[in-house]
Coordinates of C-alpha atoms and ligand atoms in Angstrom, one line a residue:
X233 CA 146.4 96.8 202.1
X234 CA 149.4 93.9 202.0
X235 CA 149.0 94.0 198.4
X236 CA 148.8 96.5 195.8
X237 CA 146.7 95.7 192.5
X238 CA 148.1 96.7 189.2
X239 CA 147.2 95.3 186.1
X240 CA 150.2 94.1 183.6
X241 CA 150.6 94.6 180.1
X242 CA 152.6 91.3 179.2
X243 CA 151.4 90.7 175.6
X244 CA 154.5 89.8 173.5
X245 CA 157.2 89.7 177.0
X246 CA 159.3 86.9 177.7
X247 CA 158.0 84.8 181.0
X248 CA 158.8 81.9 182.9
X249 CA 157.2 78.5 183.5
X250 CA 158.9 76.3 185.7
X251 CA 156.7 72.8 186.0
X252 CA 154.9 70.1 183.5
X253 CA 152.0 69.1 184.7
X254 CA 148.2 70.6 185.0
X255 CA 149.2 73.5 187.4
X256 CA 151.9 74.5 185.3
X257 CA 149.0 74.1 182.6
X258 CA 146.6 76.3 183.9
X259 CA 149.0 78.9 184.3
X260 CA 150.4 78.7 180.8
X261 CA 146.8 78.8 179.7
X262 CA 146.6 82.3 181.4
X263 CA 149.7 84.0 180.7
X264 CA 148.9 83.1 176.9
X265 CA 145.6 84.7 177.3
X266 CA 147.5 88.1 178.2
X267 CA 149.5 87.3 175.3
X268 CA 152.7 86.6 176.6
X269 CA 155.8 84.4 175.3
X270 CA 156.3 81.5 177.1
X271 CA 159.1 79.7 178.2
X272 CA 158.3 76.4 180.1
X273 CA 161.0 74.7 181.7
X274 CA 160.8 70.7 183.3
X275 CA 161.9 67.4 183.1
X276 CA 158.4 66.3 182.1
X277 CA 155.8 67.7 179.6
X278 CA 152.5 66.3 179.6
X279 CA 151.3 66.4 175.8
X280 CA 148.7 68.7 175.9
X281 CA 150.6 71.9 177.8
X282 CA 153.3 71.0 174.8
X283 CA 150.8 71.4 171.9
X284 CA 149.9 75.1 174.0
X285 CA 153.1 76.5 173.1
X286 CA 154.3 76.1 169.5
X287 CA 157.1 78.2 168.6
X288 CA 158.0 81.4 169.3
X289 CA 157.1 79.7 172.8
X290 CA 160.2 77.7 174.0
X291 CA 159.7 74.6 176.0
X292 CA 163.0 73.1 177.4
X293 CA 162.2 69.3 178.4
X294 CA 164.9 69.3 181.5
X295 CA 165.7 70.1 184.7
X296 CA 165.5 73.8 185.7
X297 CA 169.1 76.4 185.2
X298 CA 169.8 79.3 186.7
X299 CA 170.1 81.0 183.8
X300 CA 166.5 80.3 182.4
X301 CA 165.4 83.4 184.2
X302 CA 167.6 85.3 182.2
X303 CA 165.2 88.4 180.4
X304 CA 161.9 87.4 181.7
X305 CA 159.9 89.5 183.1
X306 CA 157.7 87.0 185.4
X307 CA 158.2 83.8 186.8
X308 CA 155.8 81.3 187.7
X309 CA 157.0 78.0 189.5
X310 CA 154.4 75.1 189.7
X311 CA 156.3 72.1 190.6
X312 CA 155.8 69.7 193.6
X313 CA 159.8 69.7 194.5
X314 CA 159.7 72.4 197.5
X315 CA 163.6 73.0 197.2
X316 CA 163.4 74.0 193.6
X317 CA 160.7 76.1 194.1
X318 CA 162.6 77.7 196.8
X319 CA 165.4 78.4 194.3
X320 CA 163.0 80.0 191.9
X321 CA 162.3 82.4 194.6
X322 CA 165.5 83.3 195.7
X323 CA 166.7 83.5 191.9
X324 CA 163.6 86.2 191.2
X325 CA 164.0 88.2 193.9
X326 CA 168.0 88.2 193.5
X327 CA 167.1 89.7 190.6
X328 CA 164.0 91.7 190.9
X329 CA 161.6 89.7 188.6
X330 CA 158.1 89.2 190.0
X331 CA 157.5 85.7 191.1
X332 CA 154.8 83.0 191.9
X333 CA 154.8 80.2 193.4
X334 CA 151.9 78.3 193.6
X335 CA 150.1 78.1 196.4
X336 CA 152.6 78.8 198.5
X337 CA 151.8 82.9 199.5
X338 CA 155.2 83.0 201.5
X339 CA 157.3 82.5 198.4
X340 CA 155.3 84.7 196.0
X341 CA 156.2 88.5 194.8
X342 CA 152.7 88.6 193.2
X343 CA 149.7 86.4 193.2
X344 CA 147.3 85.7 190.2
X345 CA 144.0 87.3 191.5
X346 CA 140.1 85.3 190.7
X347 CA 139.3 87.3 187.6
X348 CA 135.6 88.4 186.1
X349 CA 136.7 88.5 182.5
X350 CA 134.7 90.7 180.3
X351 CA 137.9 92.1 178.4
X352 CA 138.6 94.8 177.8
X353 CA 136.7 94.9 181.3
X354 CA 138.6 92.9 183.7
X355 CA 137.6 92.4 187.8
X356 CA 140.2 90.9 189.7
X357 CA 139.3 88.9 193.4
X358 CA 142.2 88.9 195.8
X359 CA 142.4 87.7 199.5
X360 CA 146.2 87.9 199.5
X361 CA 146.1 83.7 199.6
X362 CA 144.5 83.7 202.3
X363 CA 141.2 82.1 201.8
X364 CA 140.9 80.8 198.0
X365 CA 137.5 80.0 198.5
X366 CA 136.0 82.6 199.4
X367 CA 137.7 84.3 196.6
X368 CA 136.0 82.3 194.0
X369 CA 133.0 82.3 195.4
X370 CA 132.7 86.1 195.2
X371 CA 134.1 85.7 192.2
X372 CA 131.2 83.4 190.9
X373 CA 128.9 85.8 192.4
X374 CA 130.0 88.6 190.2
X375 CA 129.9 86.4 187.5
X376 CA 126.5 86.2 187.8
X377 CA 126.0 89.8 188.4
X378 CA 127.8 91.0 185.3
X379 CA 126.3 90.2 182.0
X380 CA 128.2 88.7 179.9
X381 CA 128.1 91.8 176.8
X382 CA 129.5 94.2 179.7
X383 CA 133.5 93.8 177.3
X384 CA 131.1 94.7 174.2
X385 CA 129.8 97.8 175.9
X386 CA 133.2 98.5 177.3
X387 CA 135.2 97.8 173.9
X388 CA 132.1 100.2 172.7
X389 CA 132.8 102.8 174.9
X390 CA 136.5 102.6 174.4
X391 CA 136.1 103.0 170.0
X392 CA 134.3 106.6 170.7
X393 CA 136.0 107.5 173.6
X394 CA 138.7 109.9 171.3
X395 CA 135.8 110.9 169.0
X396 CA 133.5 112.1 172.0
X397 CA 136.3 113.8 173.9
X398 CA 136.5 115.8 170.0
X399 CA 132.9 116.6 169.9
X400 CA 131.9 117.5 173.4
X401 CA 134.2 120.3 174.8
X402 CA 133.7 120.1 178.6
X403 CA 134.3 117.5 180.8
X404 CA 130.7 117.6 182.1
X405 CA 129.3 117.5 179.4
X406 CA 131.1 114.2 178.4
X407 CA 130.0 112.9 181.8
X408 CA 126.5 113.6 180.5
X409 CA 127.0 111.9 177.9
X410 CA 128.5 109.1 179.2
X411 CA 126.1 108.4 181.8
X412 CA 123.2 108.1 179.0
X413 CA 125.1 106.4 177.6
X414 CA 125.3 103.5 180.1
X415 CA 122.1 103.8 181.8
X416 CA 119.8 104.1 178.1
X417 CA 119.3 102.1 175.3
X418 CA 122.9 102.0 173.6
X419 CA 123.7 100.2 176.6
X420 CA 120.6 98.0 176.7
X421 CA 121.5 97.1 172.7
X422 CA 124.4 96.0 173.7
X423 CA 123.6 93.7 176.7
X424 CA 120.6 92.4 174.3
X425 CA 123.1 91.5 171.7
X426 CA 122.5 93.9 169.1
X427 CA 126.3 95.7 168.8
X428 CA 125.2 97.1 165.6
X429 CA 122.7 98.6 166.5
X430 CA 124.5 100.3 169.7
X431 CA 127.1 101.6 167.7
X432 CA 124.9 103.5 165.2
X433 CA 123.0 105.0 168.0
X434 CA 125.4 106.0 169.9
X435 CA 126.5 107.6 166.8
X436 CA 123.5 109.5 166.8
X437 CA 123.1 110.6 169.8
X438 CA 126.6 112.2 169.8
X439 CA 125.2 114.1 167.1
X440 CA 122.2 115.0 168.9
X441 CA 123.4 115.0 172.4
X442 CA 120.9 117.4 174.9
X443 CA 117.9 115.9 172.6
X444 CA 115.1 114.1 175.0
X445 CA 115.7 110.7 175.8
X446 CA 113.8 108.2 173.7
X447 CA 111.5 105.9 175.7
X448 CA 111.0 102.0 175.3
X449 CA 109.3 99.0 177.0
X450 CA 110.0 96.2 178.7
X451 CA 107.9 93.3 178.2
X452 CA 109.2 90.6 181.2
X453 CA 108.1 87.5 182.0
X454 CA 108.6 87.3 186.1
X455 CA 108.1 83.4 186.3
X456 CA 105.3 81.9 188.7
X457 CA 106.6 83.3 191.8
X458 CA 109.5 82.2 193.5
X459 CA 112.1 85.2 192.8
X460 CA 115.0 83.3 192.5
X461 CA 113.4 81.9 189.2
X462 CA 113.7 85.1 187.2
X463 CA 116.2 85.4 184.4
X464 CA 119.2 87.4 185.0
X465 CA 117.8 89.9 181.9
X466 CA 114.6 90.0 183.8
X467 CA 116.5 91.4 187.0
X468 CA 118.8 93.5 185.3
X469 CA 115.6 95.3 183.4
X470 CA 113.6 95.6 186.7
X471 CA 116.9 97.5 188.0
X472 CA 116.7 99.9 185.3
X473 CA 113.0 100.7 184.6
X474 CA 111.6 104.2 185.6
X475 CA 107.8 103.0 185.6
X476 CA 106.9 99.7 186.1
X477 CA 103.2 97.9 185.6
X478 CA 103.0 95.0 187.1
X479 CA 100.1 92.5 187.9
X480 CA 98.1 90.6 190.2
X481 CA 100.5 87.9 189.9
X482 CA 103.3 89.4 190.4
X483 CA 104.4 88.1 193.7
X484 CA 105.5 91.1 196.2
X485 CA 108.9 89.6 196.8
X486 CA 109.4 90.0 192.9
X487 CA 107.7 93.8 193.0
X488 CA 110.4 94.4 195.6
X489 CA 113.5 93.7 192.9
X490 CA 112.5 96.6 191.1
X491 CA 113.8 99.9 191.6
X492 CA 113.3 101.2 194.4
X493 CA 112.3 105.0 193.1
X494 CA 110.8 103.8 190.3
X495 CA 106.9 104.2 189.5
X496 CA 104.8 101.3 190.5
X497 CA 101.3 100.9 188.7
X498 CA 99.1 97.9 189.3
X499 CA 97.4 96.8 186.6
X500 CA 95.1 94.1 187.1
X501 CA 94.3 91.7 186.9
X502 CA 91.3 89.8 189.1
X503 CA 89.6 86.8 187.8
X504 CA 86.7 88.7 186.3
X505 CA 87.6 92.4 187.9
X506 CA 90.1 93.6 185.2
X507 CA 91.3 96.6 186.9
X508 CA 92.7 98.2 183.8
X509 CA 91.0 97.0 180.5
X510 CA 93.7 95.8 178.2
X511 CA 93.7 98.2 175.7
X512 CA 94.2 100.8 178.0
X513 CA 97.2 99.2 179.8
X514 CA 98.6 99.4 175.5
X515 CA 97.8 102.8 175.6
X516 CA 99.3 103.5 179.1
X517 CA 102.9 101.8 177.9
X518 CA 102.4 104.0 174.6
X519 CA 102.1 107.1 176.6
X520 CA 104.6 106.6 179.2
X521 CA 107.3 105.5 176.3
X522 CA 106.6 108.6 174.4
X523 CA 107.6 110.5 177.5
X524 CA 111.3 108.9 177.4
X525 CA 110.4 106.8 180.3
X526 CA 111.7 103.2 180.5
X527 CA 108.9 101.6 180.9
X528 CA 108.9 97.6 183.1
X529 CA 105.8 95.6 181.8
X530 CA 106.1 92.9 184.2
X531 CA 104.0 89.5 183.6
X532 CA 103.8 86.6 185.8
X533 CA 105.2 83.7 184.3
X534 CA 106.0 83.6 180.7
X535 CA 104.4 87.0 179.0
X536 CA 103.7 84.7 175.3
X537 CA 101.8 81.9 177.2
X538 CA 98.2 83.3 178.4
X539 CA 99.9 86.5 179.2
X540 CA 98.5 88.7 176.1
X541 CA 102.0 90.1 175.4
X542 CA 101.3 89.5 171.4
X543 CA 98.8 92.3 171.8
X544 CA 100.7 94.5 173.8
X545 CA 103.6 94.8 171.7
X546 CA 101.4 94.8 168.8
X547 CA 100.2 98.3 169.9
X548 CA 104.4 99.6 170.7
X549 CA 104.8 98.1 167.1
X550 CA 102.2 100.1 165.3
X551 CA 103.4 103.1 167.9
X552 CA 106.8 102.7 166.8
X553 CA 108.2 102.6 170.2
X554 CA 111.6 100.1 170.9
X555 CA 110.7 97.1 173.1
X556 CA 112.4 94.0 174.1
X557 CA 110.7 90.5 175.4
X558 CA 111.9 88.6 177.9
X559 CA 110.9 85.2 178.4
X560 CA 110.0 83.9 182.0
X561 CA 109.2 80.1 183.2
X562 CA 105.6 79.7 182.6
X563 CA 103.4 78.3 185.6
X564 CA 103.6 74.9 183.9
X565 CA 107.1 74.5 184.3
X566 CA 107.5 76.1 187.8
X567 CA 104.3 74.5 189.1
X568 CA 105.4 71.3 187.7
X569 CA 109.1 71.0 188.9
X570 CA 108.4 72.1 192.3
X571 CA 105.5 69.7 192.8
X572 CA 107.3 66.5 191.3
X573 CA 105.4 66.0 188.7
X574 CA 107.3 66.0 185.4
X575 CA 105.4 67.0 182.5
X576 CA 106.6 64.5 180.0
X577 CA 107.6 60.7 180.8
X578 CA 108.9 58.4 178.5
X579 CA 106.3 55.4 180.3
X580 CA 103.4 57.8 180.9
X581 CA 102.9 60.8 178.5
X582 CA 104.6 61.7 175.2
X583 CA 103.3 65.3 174.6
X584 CA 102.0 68.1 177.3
X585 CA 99.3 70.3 176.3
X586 CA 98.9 74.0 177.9
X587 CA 95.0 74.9 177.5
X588 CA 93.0 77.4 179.2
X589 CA 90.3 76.6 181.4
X590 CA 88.7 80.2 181.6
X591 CA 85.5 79.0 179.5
X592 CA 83.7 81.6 178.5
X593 CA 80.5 82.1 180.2
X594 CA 80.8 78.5 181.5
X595 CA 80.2 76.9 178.4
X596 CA 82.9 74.1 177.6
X597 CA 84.2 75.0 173.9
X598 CA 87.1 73.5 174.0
X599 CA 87.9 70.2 171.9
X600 CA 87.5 68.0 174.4
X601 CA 88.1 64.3 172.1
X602 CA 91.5 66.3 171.6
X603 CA 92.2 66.5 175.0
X604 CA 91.3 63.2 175.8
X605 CA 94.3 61.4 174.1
X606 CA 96.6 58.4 175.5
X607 CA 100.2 59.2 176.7
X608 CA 99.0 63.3 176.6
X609 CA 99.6 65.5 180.1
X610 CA 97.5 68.3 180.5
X611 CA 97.9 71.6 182.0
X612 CA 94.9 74.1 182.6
X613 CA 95.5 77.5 183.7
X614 CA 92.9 79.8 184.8
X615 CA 90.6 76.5 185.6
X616 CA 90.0 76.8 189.2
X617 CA 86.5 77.7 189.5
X618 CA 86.1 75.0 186.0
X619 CA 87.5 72.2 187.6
X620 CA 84.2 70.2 188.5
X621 CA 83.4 70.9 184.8
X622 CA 86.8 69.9 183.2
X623 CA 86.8 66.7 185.1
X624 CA 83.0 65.7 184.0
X625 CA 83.7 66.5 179.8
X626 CA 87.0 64.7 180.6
X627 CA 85.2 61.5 182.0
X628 CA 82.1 62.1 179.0
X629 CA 85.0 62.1 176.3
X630 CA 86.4 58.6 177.3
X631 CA 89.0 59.8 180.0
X632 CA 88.9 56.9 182.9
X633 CA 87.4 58.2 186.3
X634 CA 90.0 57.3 187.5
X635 CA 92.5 59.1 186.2
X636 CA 95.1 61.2 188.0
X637 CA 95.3 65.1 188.6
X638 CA 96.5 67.5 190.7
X639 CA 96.0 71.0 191.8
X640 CA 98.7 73.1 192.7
X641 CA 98.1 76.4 194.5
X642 CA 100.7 79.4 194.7
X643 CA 103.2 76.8 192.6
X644 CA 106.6 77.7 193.5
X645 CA 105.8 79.6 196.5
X646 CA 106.6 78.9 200.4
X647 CA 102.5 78.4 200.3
X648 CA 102.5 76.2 197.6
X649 CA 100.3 73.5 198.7
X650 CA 99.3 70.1 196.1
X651 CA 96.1 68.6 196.0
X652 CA 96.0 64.4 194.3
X653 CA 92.7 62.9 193.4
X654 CA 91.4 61.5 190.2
X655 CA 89.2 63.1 188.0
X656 CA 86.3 61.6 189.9
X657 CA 87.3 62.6 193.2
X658 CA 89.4 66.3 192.7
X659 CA 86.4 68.6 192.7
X660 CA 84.4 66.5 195.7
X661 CA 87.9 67.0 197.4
X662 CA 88.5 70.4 197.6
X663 CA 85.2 71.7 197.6
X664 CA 85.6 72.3 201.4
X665 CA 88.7 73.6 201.3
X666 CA 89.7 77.4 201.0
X667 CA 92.0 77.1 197.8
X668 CA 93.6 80.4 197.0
X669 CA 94.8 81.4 193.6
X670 CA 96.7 81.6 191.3
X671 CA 95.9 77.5 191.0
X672 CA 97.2 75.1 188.2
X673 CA 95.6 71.5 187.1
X674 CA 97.6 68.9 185.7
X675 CA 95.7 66.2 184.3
X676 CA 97.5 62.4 183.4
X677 CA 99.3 59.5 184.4
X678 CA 102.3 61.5 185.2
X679 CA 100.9 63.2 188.4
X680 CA 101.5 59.6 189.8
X681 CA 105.0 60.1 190.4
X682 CA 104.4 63.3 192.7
X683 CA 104.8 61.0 195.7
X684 CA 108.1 59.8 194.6
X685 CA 109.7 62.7 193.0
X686 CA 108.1 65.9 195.8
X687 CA 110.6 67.6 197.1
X688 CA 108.3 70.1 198.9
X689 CA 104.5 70.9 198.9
Ligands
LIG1000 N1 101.7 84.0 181.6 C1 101.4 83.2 182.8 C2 100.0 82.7 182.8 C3 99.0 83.8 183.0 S1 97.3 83.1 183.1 C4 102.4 82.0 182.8 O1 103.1 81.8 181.8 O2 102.5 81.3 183.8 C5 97.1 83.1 184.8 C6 97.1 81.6 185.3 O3 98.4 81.1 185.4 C7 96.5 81.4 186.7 O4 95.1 81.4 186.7 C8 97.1 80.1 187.1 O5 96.4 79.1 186.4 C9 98.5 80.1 186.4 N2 99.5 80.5 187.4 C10 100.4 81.5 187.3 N3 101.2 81.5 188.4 C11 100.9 80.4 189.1 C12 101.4 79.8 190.3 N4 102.4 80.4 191.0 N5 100.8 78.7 190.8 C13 99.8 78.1 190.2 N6 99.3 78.6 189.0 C14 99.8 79.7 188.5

């Protein structure tokens, strides 16, 4: 290790600035962050760094003295004039106050890591100077990683730490306690922005700590397939879940986020083979909360659009059992950026209107003059095996023949694959061809501009 990382409390300690311009900037930016007193020294200003440090900050518009490094305890020297930042060096060490200067490693007593801020949590990045880039781009990777209510759970933890050292007498049992703590719903309250709520039960569970666990269910939407579309809540629940149900459209490389020990159940569902009737997938997520577990319902797409989440969490409602919803990128969104075709145009379609083509008992009740509207896109889901239908009510309602549409299959998948016709030819086209589901029409002008705007399918 060349360099050892300590942290330093600096709030309210006199440092040193030498430099005006957008370096010096940044670093004044960060020093103040920490809460230090900042004295700036250079010949040169720029305006903005000046309105950064109204008094108690000094800034000394001239060339650098010796004896501005009198009583700091840090120096940071951001100039372009190599021989004065030389001197800065020479000065700190002479005198044994830590020193930057930046970008050059050689001159520096300490370098400012990449930092993950989630105060009172901080992560620092450090490659001793010697690759910046990489640096940030781990540091952009954690980012990502971390959610951004980590410094509420931590400023959280910090408020009771006192109290639970008080209540629970052994150090186990305060690792117990602890570890529920961040693996259970206080932390989960927290991340879903709900502080309040976090702090009150933790409260309670102090007061009840060795009670069961209490169970609660995630409701997620896993978007239409390709796994870097899921949300980073939707990730971080899979992570956590004990039991997860999942459907047929879950793709496997989503399945294989989850965790690995937890409980998989497939729930359905087959066009016309539900595998689980729904009410009994409500009960199942009723039981399996009730039992403490953490329960992963996992949805393709969006779980509100097509996806019978209402009724789901109707049934945790009236069961009293905690749930979240997560929202995922429908199969209209996904389907429709990855095949080019943009839902909405200002020149070809003013509105976009999600309906289902799963016609009951292959009657057409839906309003078909309402569908058949100027400037409107339409999106059918479940409308594979309708499609020859759909296309003839379209064309009896006053849609042209010739009117664009596509077929996506596995949208957002390596398979996808996009079929173009009109709504004479579609059905003709594909009848000899082995489509696979899940499929998606989209029906209008705008499937014109999948030639132009495809980037793959
Ligand atoms: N809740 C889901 C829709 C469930 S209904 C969502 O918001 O996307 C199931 C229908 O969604 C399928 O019949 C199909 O029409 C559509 N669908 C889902 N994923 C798809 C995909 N990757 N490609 C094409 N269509 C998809």
């Amino acid at each position: 290790m060349d360099l050892l990382p300590i942290s330093l409390r600096i709030a309210t300690r006199q440092v040193l600035v030498v430099g005006g311009g957008a370096v010096a900037q940044r670093k004044a930016q960060l020093l103040l962050r920490a809460g230090a007193r900042v004295r700036l020294v250079a010949p040169r200003v720029r305006a903005e760094l000046k309105a950064l440090l109204p008094p108690p900050h000094e800034i000394l518009e001239r060339q650098f003295l010796d004896h501005d490094i009198d009583a700091v305890v840090l120096v940071v020297a951001a100039t372009d004039d190599q021989a004065l930042n030389e001197r800065v060096h020479h000065l700190a060490v002479a005198r044994q106050v830590l020193v930057n200067v930046v970008d050059q490693p050689a001159l520096c007593t300490f370098i400012f890591p990449a930092i993950v801020d989630r105060s009172p949590l901080l992560i620092a990045v450090s490659s001793g100077g010697a690759t910046p880039v990489l640096t940030r781009l781990l540091r952009a990777r954690l980012e990502t990683l971390i959610p951004s209510a980590y410094g509420s759970l931590a400023a959280l933890m910090g408020r009771y730490r006192a109290v639970v050292k008080e209540r629970l007498g052994t150090a186990r049992q305060r690792l117990r306690f602890w570890e529920s703590v961040v693996n259970g719903p206080v932390a989960e309250l927290t991340l879903s922005g709900q502080p309040e709520r976090a702090a009150r039960l933790l409260e309670e569970s102090l007061q009840g700590a060795g009670e069961p666990q209490r169970g609660e269910v995630y409701l997620v939407g896993a978007g239409p397939g390709d796994p870097d579309l899921l949300t980073f809540r939707a990730l971080r629940l899979m992570q956590q879940a004990d039991v997860v149900l999942y459907d047929r459209l879950v793709a496997p490389s989503i399945l294989a986020l989850t965790r690995q020990d937890a409980d998989k159940i497939h729930v359905g569902k087959q066009r016309a083979q539900h595998t689980l009737p729904q009410e009994e997938i409500s009960q199942l997520l009723v039981r399996l909360a009730q039992e403490g577990k953490r329960v992963l319902r996992l949805k393709g797409g969006d779980p509100f659009i097509f996806g019978r989440g209402g009724e789901e969490i109707q049934e945790l409602a009236a069961a009293n059992i905690p749930f979240q919803i997560v929202p995922g990128i429908t199969a209209a969104s996904g389907c429709a950026s990855y095949a080019g075709i943009p839902l909405t145009h200002r020149d070809y379609a003013q509105s976009v209107r999600f309906v289902t083509g799963h016609l009951k008992d292959g009657s057409c009740d839906l309003d078909w003059p309402q569908l058949v509207q100027p400037g409107q896109t339409l999106v059918f889901y479940m409308g594979l095996l309708s499609l020859p239908l759909i296309c003839q009510e379209l064309i009896k309602h006053g849609a042209s023949p010739a009117l664009p549409i596509a077929l996506i299959q596995q949208g957002t998948l390596p398979e996808q694959k996009v079929y173009i016709g009109t709504l004479a030819t579609l059905a003709q086209r594909i009848a000899h061809e082995s489509v696979k589901a899940p499929t998606l029409i989209i029906v209008g002008e705008v499937v014109r501009l999948h030639e132009t705007l495809a980037w793959r399918g």
